[in-house]
Amino acid sequence: MKKLNVFIAILTILAVLSTVSAEDIRFPSDVVVNVTAGQYGVVNDGATDVTAELTRAIGENIRNNPNVIIYLPKGVYLVSDQLFFNRHVSRVVIQGESRDSTIIRLKDSSASFQPLNQMDITPKGVVWLGSTSLQRYRNSIRNLTIDVGRKNPKASAIQFDANAQGSIRKVTLLGENNNSGIGIDLGSNVLSTTDNGPLLIKDALIKGFYSGIVSERKAHSAVIENVILQDQTGPGIINRNFHLTVRNLEYTGEFFGIYNSAENSVMTLVDAVLKRANANAPDIPAIYNRGFLFARDIKAEGYDTLIKNDSRGDFSKSVVSDTINEFVSHGPYRLGASSAKSLRLQPLAVPDIPRGPPDQWASPQEFGARADGRTNDAPALQQAIDAGKSTVYFTGGKTYFLGASAEDTIYIRGSVRSLIGLESRVIGNAVFCIEEGVHSEILFEGLESAEPFIDNKRIPLLRVLHKADRTVIFKSVMGLRYKNVGSQGDVFFEDYSYGESPTTPGVTFMENQRVYGRQMHFSGNNIKIENNGALLWILGLSNVQSSSFDGGVLVKTANGGKTEILGSYTNAVLRDSLTPMYYVENGCLSLAGHGGFSSPSNTWKVLVREFGENMLELMNDDVPQRRGTGAITLFVSENSTANGHEAPATKQSRTQVRPNSYAGQSIVRALSQPLKLDIPLRALAIKVFNLHGQLIWSRRFARNKSNSTITIPSSASLSGFVIISFLYD
C-alpha cells in the first residue's frame, strides 16, 4: 500500500511536469517595453552581438521607468558578456513572448566566462538580477530560454534576487555538460547579500549544468515547484543555510539529487523523483541531509540509499529504500493525542486562464482614466469592466487612484475574466467586489497596491471582497487584501505578498471554502491569515515582523478549519512574547519545515497555542534552535487527523497544559464577570491579552507596597479566556 501511494504521487508529478504551458504571450503594443522596437531596436537574428543594446534597454528602464515589462519577442538574442545592471535592481520584469522561441544565447568561448586559472570555478550568470540592497521587490524572469553556449565553463544561466514578491516562471535553461555553472543561482559566494526571497521558481526545465539550483543565504526563503533537472554532473539542488520548499521535482544526474548541506539548512521536499544516470557507480545517497529535513512521497532510481541523514536530529540512521512516504530529521512534535503524520491535504493546480488576443482587451484609459495617481480612476475602471471584454488591463509603470472612500466599490461582473496589472500600481480606498459573471473564474495578476496618504491620512490597502461562488486567482500580486464575505468559491494565491498594520486580518477564509497558496508572504502586526472553517493548503509561507510592531498571529485556524503548511519561514524582532505564531481553536494544523532568523530574546516564545478543553502550547524552547529561533520539521495539532501513512515515532512536546498560569508571571482565566485580583508586590501595570496575543485592556498603578487589589471589568471584548500579565519594575 505504501509503494502504491508513492507511485500515484509520482505519476501526478510526471503529469504536471509534462503539461507545463508554452503559450505565446502577447500584449498591446503601448503597455510594454518591446526591446526590438522604437529607440532600442535590438536585433534578434542570433548572429548579431546585442549585449550592449539589450543591457541598455533593460538598464534604462530600471533607472527611469520601473514597474514595466521588458518584452523580448520571438528570436535569438546573442550576447557575449553578462547582462549586468550596476545599481539597485528592483521591479524588473523580463518577459519573453515564447518559452521555446525567445532565446538569450551566450556566444561560444566568450572571454568573460573563461577561468582565470585552474582554481577559478566561480560561476557567473548570463543574466544578473542581484544587488546588495534588501528591497528587490517584484523582480521576475518569465517565458523564455537561456542557453549558455559552448566552451563557457563558468557560465550559469541566472543569478537571481527578489524580495517579498518575485518569480522565475516557465523558463528553459540550457547548459553545457561538465561545466561548473548553475542553472539558477540564489546566492553563491558571488553575491554578497545575506538575504534573498521570499520568491517563487515554477515550471522550469534546467539541463546540462553542474547543479540546477544553488542557495546560500542566512535569511529568507524560496519555493520551487514543477522543476525538471536533467543531465547534471553535481547535486540537483544545493541548499546551504537557506530555507527551501520544493514540490514536484524530477532530477536525473550523476550525484545527489538533494544536498541539504549545512546544519542551518531547512528543506521541505514533497513529491520528487530522483534518478541516478549511472546506477553502477559507487554508492551515494539520493538525498544527503545535514540540516532540517521533511520529506514525503519520494522515489529514487539507481541509488542504494535514499536518505543519508547526518544532522543533529533524532533520526541519524540512513533510509535504505527506493521509496519513502514520510521522513523527519527532528521530531515530530505534537500536542495531546494527535497523529504524528502530516495532514496530506490534496492541492489543486492553479487554473490557467486564457487572456484572448490583445485587440479584445479593454483599458480604463479608453474610458477617461488618467493613471496619474491623483485623479479618481474608479469610474473609468468600472466602465472598462462593463465593456464586455474578457480581459481588462492596466498600463505598466502607471499609478491608478481608485477613490478616497470605501463607497467607491468596483464590481467585478459581466464578461470580465482577468484583471491584468502589467506591473502597475493601484492606490486608494476602493473595494473590489466579486459578483456573479459569465465566467466561473476571475484572475488578478501583476498588480501592486500601496498605502497612500490623502489629506494627511493613511489610506488602507485596496480590498477584494469575495461575494459570488466564483474561483479567484491572485498571481504576482502585492498588497491586495482578500476577505470572504459569503462565498464558497475556491481561492488560489501564487507569488502573493501583503503587509500593513491594522487590527483586521490580512486574508480571511470561511466555512466550506478551499484555499491553495504557493509562496505567500506577510508583514504587519495583524493576524496574517484567518481560517474560519476552510480547507487551507500552503506551499511556502513567509513573514517579516518589525520591532516597531507588537507581533501578530501568522495563521489562526478555527471553527473546524483544516490548515496544512509545507514550508514556513519567519524573520522577526518582537516586543510581545505572549503572541503565538500559530493559533488553533476547534481546528487542526499540520506544519512541516518551519525555520527562521531572529534574536533569541526577540523571537516568538509561543510557536503554537491550541485551545480546546485546555490550553496547550508548543514553546520555542521545546524545539531545536536555528539562527535564534525554533525549527520544526513537523508539528501536528491535537485535533489533526492525517490520511497519510506511517511516520517516525513521535517526540512528545515538553510543554504542559497551563490552565491557570503562564510563564510564572501570567494567568489564563475565563472572564464571564468582573474579576478581582491581588496586585503582586513591585508590580507597576497589568495587561490583558486575548489568546491571539492582542492587547485588549491595561492599567498602570503606583508601586505596590501593601495588599491592594484591582478589578478587571467584563465586557464584549473582555470575555472568554484571556491571558492576564503583570509588569514589574
XYZ file of C-alpha atoms in Angstrom:
729
model
C 0.000 0.000 0.000
C 2.859 2.395 0.830
C 4.530 1.915 -2.547
C 1.194 2.206 -4.338
C 0.553 5.644 -2.817
C 4.070 6.844 -3.638
C 3.621 5.541 -7.200
C 0.375 7.507 -7.558
C 2.148 10.634 -6.279
C 4.967 10.121 -8.810
C 2.505 9.764 -11.692
C 0.989 13.072 -10.592
C 4.436 14.712 -10.668
C 5.151 13.493 -14.182
C 1.739 14.581 -15.422
C 2.207 18.087 -14.024
C 5.746 18.440 -15.384
C 4.758 17.224 -18.854
C 1.938 19.757 -19.232
C 3.837 22.967 -18.435
C 2.416 25.556 -20.803
C 4.489 27.021 -23.651
C 1.836 29.599 -24.556
C 2.882 32.608 -26.618
C 2.406 35.785 -24.575
C 1.411 38.989 -26.388
C 0.444 42.429 -25.127
C -0.986 45.643 -26.538
C 1.959 47.462 -28.102
C 1.748 50.575 -25.913
C 1.961 48.965 -22.463
C 5.297 47.091 -22.507
C 8.870 47.970 -23.483
C 9.491 45.996 -26.684
C 13.279 45.781 -26.982
C 13.140 45.171 -30.748
C 11.108 48.304 -31.474
C 11.461 52.063 -31.101
C 14.602 53.584 -29.629
C 16.251 50.252 -28.798
C 15.878 48.237 -31.990
C 17.587 45.155 -30.617
C 18.328 42.654 -33.400
C 17.310 39.076 -32.579
C 18.767 37.185 -35.534
C 21.145 35.007 -33.482
C 24.199 36.342 -35.350
C 24.461 39.953 -34.149
C 26.018 40.591 -30.732
C 23.394 42.639 -28.849
C 24.959 42.650 -25.364
C 25.246 46.455 -25.189
C 21.829 47.135 -26.727
C 19.976 44.650 -24.517
C 21.776 45.860 -21.376
C 20.817 49.444 -22.256
C 17.158 48.572 -22.909
C 16.811 46.843 -19.553
C 19.093 49.147 -17.550
C 17.458 52.404 -18.648
C 14.059 51.180 -17.582
C 15.399 50.049 -14.208
C 16.562 53.624 -13.634
C 13.843 55.656 -15.302
C 10.770 53.510 -15.772
C 10.388 50.801 -13.103
C 7.314 48.580 -12.832
C 7.173 47.872 -16.550
C 7.573 44.661 -18.522
C 10.749 44.378 -20.604
C 9.382 42.376 -23.521
C 11.504 40.133 -25.750
C 9.653 38.974 -28.894
C 10.498 35.664 -30.535
C 14.054 35.380 -31.783
C 17.610 34.621 -30.683
C 19.440 37.347 -28.726
C 23.186 36.695 -28.959
C 25.274 38.083 -26.082
C 28.975 37.842 -25.280
C 29.000 39.124 -21.700
C 26.803 39.201 -18.634
C 23.603 41.247 -18.760
C 24.595 43.262 -15.685
C 22.886 46.334 -14.216
C 25.166 48.286 -11.906
C 22.658 49.594 -9.401
C 19.843 48.614 -7.056
C 17.789 46.107 -9.049
C 14.095 46.187 -8.168
C 10.805 45.831 -10.028
C 12.472 44.364 -13.116
C 10.327 42.004 -15.188
C 11.939 40.332 -18.218
C 9.206 38.640 -20.255
C 9.650 36.525 -23.378
C 6.966 36.077 -25.984
C 7.591 32.333 -26.218
C 9.344 29.985 -23.845
C 10.692 27.899 -26.725
C 11.311 30.640 -29.307
C 12.574 33.592 -27.244
C 16.199 32.647 -26.599
C 19.050 34.538 -24.940
C 22.172 32.710 -26.117
C 25.711 33.224 -24.854
C 28.303 33.285 -27.632
C 30.629 30.282 -27.636
C 34.010 30.808 -25.943
C 33.091 34.214 -24.533
C 36.150 35.699 -22.854
C 34.496 36.794 -19.593
C 33.251 33.254 -18.914
C 36.679 31.635 -19.026
C 38.524 30.714 -15.808
C 41.393 32.956 -14.755
C 43.358 29.907 -13.602
C 42.828 26.236 -12.819
C 41.320 27.083 -9.429
C 38.814 29.615 -10.762
C 35.409 27.924 -10.840
C 33.369 30.916 -9.633
C 30.051 30.829 -11.533
C 28.891 33.882 -13.474
C 25.318 34.350 -14.623
C 24.359 35.252 -18.177
C 21.525 37.303 -16.634
C 22.175 39.079 -13.321
C 19.360 40.304 -11.081
C 21.144 40.669 -7.760
C 22.341 43.528 -5.592
C 23.345 44.450 -2.064
C 20.034 46.148 -1.273
C 17.334 44.485 0.816
C 14.358 45.726 -1.232
C 14.492 43.914 -4.531
C 10.715 43.796 -4.906
C 8.908 42.122 -7.808
C 11.912 41.051 -9.900
C 10.816 38.373 -12.354
C 12.005 36.407 -15.408
C 9.313 34.636 -17.428
C 8.603 32.642 -20.562
C 11.980 32.344 -22.299
C 15.078 30.178 -22.815
C 18.631 30.977 -21.733
C 21.386 28.973 -23.460
C 24.895 29.383 -22.003
C 26.529 28.239 -25.256
C 29.607 26.079 -25.610
C 33.082 26.333 -24.095
C 31.924 28.748 -21.384
C 32.935 26.741 -18.291
C 31.999 29.435 -15.728
C 28.598 30.200 -17.215
C 25.454 29.997 -15.100
C 22.087 30.921 -16.568
C 20.617 33.285 -13.925
C 21.891 34.941 -10.760
C 18.615 35.960 -9.189
C 17.436 38.040 -6.251
C 13.919 39.103 -5.291
C 12.163 40.110 -2.069
C 8.545 39.859 -0.873
C 7.183 39.130 -4.355
C 9.119 37.932 -7.393
C 9.483 34.821 -9.512
C 11.118 32.776 -12.249
C 8.404 31.046 -14.309
C 8.140 28.976 -17.447
C 11.818 29.023 -18.377
C 14.206 26.600 -20.060
C 17.863 26.889 -19.026
C 20.407 25.037 -21.156
C 23.987 24.396 -20.057
C 26.963 22.525 -21.404
C 27.611 19.220 -19.675
C 30.603 19.163 -17.334
C 30.801 22.921 -16.832
C 30.930 24.392 -13.321
C 27.883 26.592 -13.777
C 24.490 26.700 -12.084
C 21.055 26.888 -13.641
C 19.573 29.280 -11.066
C 21.969 30.837 -8.553
C 20.118 32.128 -5.481
C 23.228 33.043 -3.563
C 26.604 31.545 -4.324
C 29.633 33.374 -2.956
C 29.497 35.776 -5.890
C 26.506 37.536 -4.364
C 27.391 39.236 -1.103
C 23.969 39.947 0.331
C 22.817 37.977 3.353
C 19.183 37.522 2.334
C 17.158 36.505 -0.685
C 13.458 35.953 -1.117
C 10.810 35.150 -0.446
C 10.470 34.196 -4.096
C 8.954 31.540 -6.364
C 10.521 29.290 -9.021
C 7.892 27.401 -11.013
C 7.663 25.430 -14.259
C 11.345 25.228 -15.195
C 13.485 22.828 -17.241
C 17.159 23.079 -16.261
C 19.517 20.917 -18.301
C 23.245 20.318 -18.552
C 24.665 22.254 -15.568
C 26.807 21.145 -12.661
C 23.917 21.982 -10.321
C 20.388 23.048 -11.134
C 19.645 25.377 -8.199
C 22.025 26.630 -5.508
C 21.010 28.710 -2.488
C 23.324 30.152 0.143
C 21.897 32.874 2.367
C 21.341 33.470 6.069
C 17.848 34.885 5.796
C 14.592 34.305 3.915
C 13.282 31.590 1.685
C 12.248 30.271 -1.722
C 9.525 27.994 -3.086
C 10.281 25.647 -6.002
C 7.515 23.777 -7.841
C 7.289 21.783 -11.084
C 11.001 21.704 -11.938
C 12.904 19.192 -14.093
C 16.679 18.928 -13.612
C 18.392 16.882 -16.328
C 21.940 15.785 -17.238
C 23.643 17.277 -14.193
C 27.111 16.302 -13.051
C 26.599 17.555 -9.489
C 23.761 17.750 -6.955
C 20.381 18.743 -8.331
C 19.719 21.268 -5.548
C 22.332 22.516 -3.083
C 20.939 24.260 -0.003
C 23.496 25.987 2.222
C 21.926 27.531 5.328
C 18.846 28.703 3.402
C 15.152 27.798 3.664
C 13.742 25.897 0.669
C 10.327 24.386 -0.011
C 10.257 22.034 -3.010
C 7.356 20.184 -4.656
C 7.061 18.195 -7.893
C 10.771 17.759 -8.666
C 12.426 15.399 -11.144
C 16.215 15.000 -11.115
C 18.414 12.998 -13.497
C 22.163 13.187 -12.956
C 25.334 11.664 -11.566
C 25.299 12.853 -7.957
C 22.956 13.561 -5.035
C 19.538 14.679 -6.126
C 19.374 16.874 -2.996
C 22.233 18.170 -0.850
C 20.893 19.898 2.284
C 24.418 20.764 3.167
C 24.675 22.683 6.458
C 23.285 22.476 9.983
C 21.095 25.577 9.481
C 19.704 24.398 6.131
C 15.923 23.837 6.220
C 14.208 21.923 3.422
C 10.687 20.673 2.816
C 10.646 18.195 -0.082
C 7.342 16.745 -1.324
C 6.625 14.590 -4.399
C 10.010 14.001 -6.056
C 11.606 11.500 -8.429
C 15.409 11.279 -8.169
C 17.182 9.242 -10.859
C 20.876 8.425 -10.975
C 22.190 8.281 -14.523
C 24.943 5.734 -13.743
C 23.499 3.135 -11.417
C 26.745 1.124 -11.452
C 28.877 3.910 -9.933
C 29.913 3.780 -6.237
C 27.019 4.154 -3.832
C 25.920 7.677 -2.917
C 22.565 8.727 -1.439
C 19.750 10.310 -3.409
C 19.371 12.833 -0.552
C 22.245 13.892 1.702
C 20.903 15.795 4.705
C 22.971 17.682 7.275
C 20.267 20.104 8.403
C 16.498 20.086 8.990
C 14.548 17.944 6.523
C 10.917 16.992 5.992
C 10.478 14.626 3.027
C 7.282 12.997 1.746
C 6.453 10.754 -1.211
C 9.967 10.416 -2.654
C 11.051 7.810 -5.223
C 14.702 7.060 -6.046
C 16.081 5.117 -9.020
C 19.692 3.938 -9.310
C 20.576 4.691 -5.681
C 21.121 2.109 -2.948
C 20.458 4.699 -0.230
C 17.549 7.125 -0.421
C 18.460 9.394 2.524
C 21.752 9.736 4.334
C 20.886 11.689 7.461
C 23.903 13.364 9.032
C 22.041 16.005 11.056
C 21.698 16.788 14.750
C 18.268 15.169 14.819
C 16.661 12.181 16.469
C 16.857 10.014 13.319
C 20.520 9.732 12.439
C 20.352 6.463 10.527
C 20.053 6.377 6.771
C 16.971 5.277 4.853
C 17.851 2.360 2.579
C 14.902 2.007 0.233
C 13.694 3.147 -3.172
C 10.635 4.966 -1.807
C 9.671 6.833 1.314
C 6.279 8.038 2.441
C 7.291 10.448 5.202
C 10.589 11.323 6.899
C 11.563 13.919 9.510
C 15.096 14.624 10.674
C 13.895 16.056 14.024
C 10.712 15.403 15.982
C 7.876 15.228 15.021
C 6.133 17.399 17.634
C 2.517 17.276 18.695
C 0.132 18.438 21.382
C -2.205 15.994 23.042
C -3.101 12.686 21.414
C -2.841 13.690 17.769
C -1.400 11.569 14.984
C 2.296 12.004 14.190
C 1.525 12.240 10.471
C 1.196 15.285 8.249
C -2.309 16.208 7.200
C -1.884 15.416 3.478
C -4.461 17.753 2.028
C -4.723 17.349 -1.739
C -3.865 20.575 -3.606
C -5.345 21.677 -6.910
C -3.249 23.174 -9.701
C -3.634 26.893 -10.324
C -6.135 27.352 -13.190
C -4.583 28.642 -16.415
C -6.836 31.481 -17.581
C -6.689 32.314 -21.311
C -6.374 36.034 -21.931
C -7.519 36.216 -25.540
C -5.900 38.381 -28.239
C -4.803 41.897 -27.160
C -7.274 43.587 -29.510
C -10.030 42.110 -27.349
C -8.716 43.714 -24.160
C -10.209 46.807 -22.515
C -8.260 49.574 -20.774
C -9.506 52.152 -18.231
C -7.743 54.809 -20.341
C -10.275 54.147 -23.110
C -12.914 55.466 -20.701
C -11.072 58.505 -19.404
C -8.672 57.162 -16.758
C -5.687 59.467 -16.208
C -3.406 56.988 -14.368
C -1.630 59.894 -12.675
C -2.060 58.704 -9.068
C -4.340 61.666 -8.217
C -7.442 61.633 -10.415
C -10.135 59.163 -9.363
C -9.976 56.400 -11.989
C -12.568 54.155 -10.311
C -15.482 55.191 -12.627
C -13.348 54.596 -15.732
C -12.249 51.191 -14.450
C -15.872 50.197 -13.851
C -16.752 51.173 -17.412
C -13.867 49.081 -18.732
C -15.089 46.092 -16.721
C -18.610 46.553 -18.073
C -17.409 46.927 -21.691
C -17.995 43.244 -22.466
C -14.344 42.207 -22.860
C -12.871 39.244 -21.002
C -9.600 40.994 -20.094
C -9.160 44.418 -18.515
C -5.576 45.669 -18.447
C -3.654 48.472 -16.792
C -0.569 50.237 -18.156
C 2.711 49.158 -16.622
C 4.636 51.862 -14.795
C 1.467 53.881 -14.105
C -0.396 54.510 -10.837
C -4.193 54.376 -10.710
C -6.045 56.174 -7.908
C -9.245 54.286 -7.121
C -11.167 56.552 -4.780
C -10.659 58.013 -1.319
C -13.771 56.358 0.104
C -14.767 52.749 0.672
C -18.016 53.697 -1.067
C -16.085 53.627 -4.362
C -16.940 49.972 -4.932
C -15.715 48.396 -8.167
C -17.915 45.469 -9.181
C -16.253 42.515 -10.924
C -19.088 41.204 -13.077
C -20.252 40.533 -16.634
C -17.793 39.107 -19.160
C -14.578 40.100 -17.453
C -12.351 37.169 -16.515
C -8.933 38.747 -15.938
C -7.598 41.974 -14.457
C -4.020 42.173 -15.772
C -1.933 44.797 -13.988
C 1.200 44.575 -16.175
C 3.184 45.581 -13.036
C 1.148 48.766 -12.457
C 0.199 50.216 -9.060
C -3.316 50.811 -7.717
C -3.934 53.011 -4.685
C -6.969 54.349 -2.864
C -9.690 53.103 -0.569
C -11.952 51.386 -3.087
C -13.261 47.836 -2.757
C -13.250 45.193 -5.497
C -16.485 43.245 -5.044
C -16.635 39.932 -6.902
C -20.155 39.273 -8.157
C -21.634 36.673 -10.475
C -20.446 36.782 -14.078
C -20.189 34.924 -17.362
C -17.037 33.046 -16.332
C -16.542 30.906 -13.255
C -13.063 32.339 -12.546
C -11.561 35.768 -12.010
C -7.807 36.441 -12.184
C -5.869 39.310 -10.576
C -2.323 39.376 -11.971
C 0.671 41.722 -11.868
C -0.843 44.356 -9.560
C 0.670 46.224 -6.634
C -1.444 48.080 -4.089
C 0.265 50.722 -1.964
C -0.838 52.786 1.045
C -1.084 56.485 0.086
C -1.594 59.493 2.334
C -4.677 61.525 1.435
C -5.408 64.726 3.385
C -2.654 63.676 5.779
C -4.438 60.393 6.468
C -3.045 56.975 5.680
C -5.384 55.120 3.318
C -5.526 51.303 3.753
C -4.608 48.916 1.001
C -7.272 48.013 -1.532
C -9.583 45.171 -0.590
C -11.102 42.301 -2.536
C -14.453 41.084 -1.196
C -15.342 37.597 -2.406
C -19.121 37.518 -2.630
C -20.077 35.205 -5.520
C -19.205 31.495 -5.697
C -16.503 32.058 -8.322
C -12.893 30.876 -8.283
C -10.494 33.743 -7.545
C -6.808 33.659 -8.507
C -4.119 36.053 -7.278
C -0.886 35.758 -9.260
C 2.158 38.011 -8.752
C 0.115 40.395 -6.633
C 1.398 42.659 -3.882
C -0.805 44.402 -1.325
C -4.394 43.412 -2.217
C -6.247 42.312 0.909
C -8.691 39.432 0.477
C -11.812 38.713 2.538
C -14.533 36.130 2.063
C -17.984 37.658 2.622
C -20.123 34.579 1.987
C -18.569 32.795 -0.982
C -17.814 29.087 -1.254
C -15.589 29.625 -4.278
C -12.014 28.344 -4.392
C -9.115 30.786 -3.966
C -5.575 30.488 -5.313
C -2.615 32.617 -4.244
C 0.650 32.391 -6.169
C 3.602 34.723 -5.574
C 1.459 36.857 -3.254
C 2.608 39.470 -0.746
C 0.616 41.543 1.733
C 1.640 43.826 4.562
C 0.109 46.604 6.629
C -0.707 47.157 10.284
C -4.436 47.324 11.038
C -6.169 45.153 13.606
C -8.101 43.258 10.942
C -6.699 40.035 9.398
C -4.692 40.177 6.197
C -6.779 37.491 4.476
C -9.891 35.729 5.778
C -11.358 32.409 4.637
C -14.705 30.900 5.569
C -16.551 27.629 6.006
C -16.785 25.211 3.037
C -14.076 27.083 1.123
C -10.916 25.601 -0.416
C -7.765 27.737 -0.471
C -4.422 26.948 -2.117
C -1.361 29.124 -1.656
C 2.052 28.961 -3.330
C 4.561 31.412 -1.872
C 2.570 33.730 0.374
C 4.388 36.492 2.243
C 3.073 38.739 5.047
C 4.233 41.535 7.326
C 2.500 43.785 9.865
C 1.084 43.346 13.355
C -2.315 41.951 12.436
C -3.403 38.322 12.179
C -1.959 37.403 8.806
C -4.315 34.566 7.837
C -7.637 33.736 9.485
C -9.062 30.333 8.561
C -12.626 30.110 9.855
C -13.701 26.659 8.700
C -11.932 26.388 5.343
C -9.539 23.836 3.888
C -6.237 25.734 3.619
C -3.116 24.356 1.896
C 0.026 26.492 1.582
C 3.309 25.667 -0.138
C 5.700 28.231 1.298
C 4.553 30.805 3.870
C 6.868 33.605 4.999
C 6.654 36.509 7.398
C 8.759 39.546 8.309
C 7.974 41.148 11.651
C 9.463 44.545 12.514
C 10.470 45.605 16.015
C 8.071 48.547 15.657
C 5.127 46.160 15.949
C 3.818 44.091 18.844
C 3.517 40.995 16.743
C 0.582 39.115 15.316
C -0.592 35.552 14.782
C 0.696 34.174 11.496
C -2.208 31.742 10.980
C -5.367 31.329 13.046
C -7.342 28.132 12.411
C -10.808 27.879 13.982
C -14.378 26.641 13.542
C -13.441 23.260 12.087
C -10.839 24.608 9.663
C -8.017 22.433 8.375
C -4.630 24.032 7.681
C -1.600 22.331 6.143
C 1.564 24.370 5.665
C 4.541 22.932 3.823
C 7.465 25.273 4.441
C 7.176 28.187 6.902
C 9.755 30.940 7.442
C 9.769 33.861 9.895
C 12.178 36.752 10.352
C 11.068 38.570 13.476
C 12.046 41.040 16.166
C 9.107 41.105 18.567
C 8.311 43.057 21.704
C 5.297 40.985 22.694
C 6.182 37.487 23.871
C 2.543 36.474 24.520
C 1.537 36.360 20.862
C 1.588 32.825 19.401
C 2.922 32.266 15.920
C 0.125 29.799 15.148
C -3.228 29.673 16.935
C -5.683 26.763 16.765
C -9.183 26.673 18.256
C -11.536 23.864 17.227
C -9.484 23.161 14.129
C -6.413 21.248 13.010
C -2.951 22.316 11.919
C -0.153 20.422 10.200
C 3.097 22.396 9.931
C 6.156 20.996 8.123
C 9.536 22.593 7.538
C 9.442 25.678 9.749
C 12.526 27.785 10.390
C 13.509 31.395 10.798
C 16.074 34.032 11.621
C 15.894 36.137 14.771
C 17.459 37.125 18.044
C 16.751 34.529 20.769
C 15.392 37.248 23.066
C 13.087 38.752 20.421
C 11.533 35.789 18.672
C 8.139 34.189 19.307
C 8.147 32.487 22.687
C 4.965 30.558 21.818
C 5.192 28.745 18.489
C 1.740 27.127 18.644
C -1.163 27.780 21.010
C -4.051 25.329 20.806
C -7.225 25.908 22.723
C -9.840 23.246 23.444
C -10.827 21.898 26.811
C -7.413 23.095 27.943
C -4.829 25.425 26.520
C -1.837 23.594 25.033
C 1.335 25.274 23.834
C 4.447 24.381 21.907
C 7.142 26.748 23.145
C 10.188 27.953 21.256
C 12.391 26.251 23.857
C 10.760 22.890 23.136
C 12.368 22.506 19.694
C 15.888 22.675 18.228
C 17.182 26.155 17.509
C 18.175 27.597 14.158
C 19.631 31.109 13.950
C 17.983 32.313 17.134
C 14.557 30.749 16.715
C 12.934 27.329 16.845
C 12.978 24.939 13.873
C 10.167 22.410 13.324
C 10.380 19.601 10.789
C 6.807 18.503 11.584
C 4.181 19.675 14.060
C 0.649 18.257 14.271
C -2.040 19.800 16.462
C -4.198 17.792 18.858
C -7.271 17.533 16.630
C -5.459 16.737 13.378
C -6.316 13.536 11.551
C -3.877 12.530 8.855
C -4.915 10.389 5.923
C -1.327 9.531 5.069
C 0.877 6.631 6.039
C 3.374 5.602 8.646
C 5.612 8.277 10.182
C 8.509 8.008 12.635
C 7.776 7.648 16.311
C 6.504 10.836 17.905
C 8.511 13.076 20.169
C 6.094 14.423 22.756
C 6.437 18.138 23.486
C 7.804 19.053 26.904
C 5.130 21.730 27.163
C 2.457 21.047 29.771
C -1.171 22.099 29.924
C -1.347 25.523 31.563
C -4.921 26.132 32.751
C -4.062 28.776 35.350
C -0.530 30.011 34.811
C 1.684 31.354 32.083
C 5.475 31.646 32.299
C 5.220 32.114 36.046
C 4.006 35.717 35.712
C 0.688 35.486 33.893
C -2.563 33.640 34.357
C -5.202 32.322 31.971
C -8.786 32.864 33.092
C -12.284 32.731 31.648
C -13.967 36.092 32.116
C -17.730 35.814 32.473
C -17.976 38.525 35.119
C -15.656 41.149 36.636
C -12.540 39.580 38.110
C -10.861 40.865 41.269
C -7.137 40.136 41.653
C -4.470 40.867 44.232
C -1.683 43.067 42.880
C 1.723 41.458 43.455
C 4.433 43.439 45.164
C 6.618 45.526 42.832
C 4.055 45.267 40.021
C 3.656 48.513 38.038
C 0.997 47.571 35.494
C -1.441 44.891 34.369
C -2.146 43.897 30.770
C -4.900 41.626 29.455
C -4.481 39.837 26.128
C -6.784 37.622 24.111
C -5.471 34.191 23.164
C -4.130 35.628 19.887
C -1.797 37.772 21.956
C -3.561 41.071 21.180
C -3.726 43.637 23.985
C -7.369 44.332 24.902
C -7.132 46.090 28.324
C -4.416 47.576 30.545
C -3.906 49.726 33.641
C -0.898 51.266 35.328
C -0.673 51.836 39.082
C 1.733 53.138 41.663
C 4.393 50.820 43.060
C 2.539 48.377 45.313
C 3.721 48.329 48.936
C 0.661 46.800 50.554
C -2.044 44.273 49.813
C -4.069 46.126 47.182
C -6.396 44.748 44.509
C -7.594 45.584 41.005
C -10.806 44.583 39.221
C -10.851 43.603 35.560
C -14.250 44.507 34.096
C -16.325 42.200 31.932
C -17.491 43.369 28.504
C -17.906 42.173 24.925
C -14.151 42.412 24.316
C -13.262 41.213 27.817
C -14.953 37.829 27.787
C -13.974 34.217 27.280
C -10.456 33.048 28.012
C -7.791 35.737 28.358
C -4.143 35.988 29.400
C -3.514 38.332 32.319
C 0.049 39.564 32.774
C 1.589 41.769 35.480
C 4.548 44.007 34.600
C 7.243 44.615 37.179
C 9.893 47.256 37.716
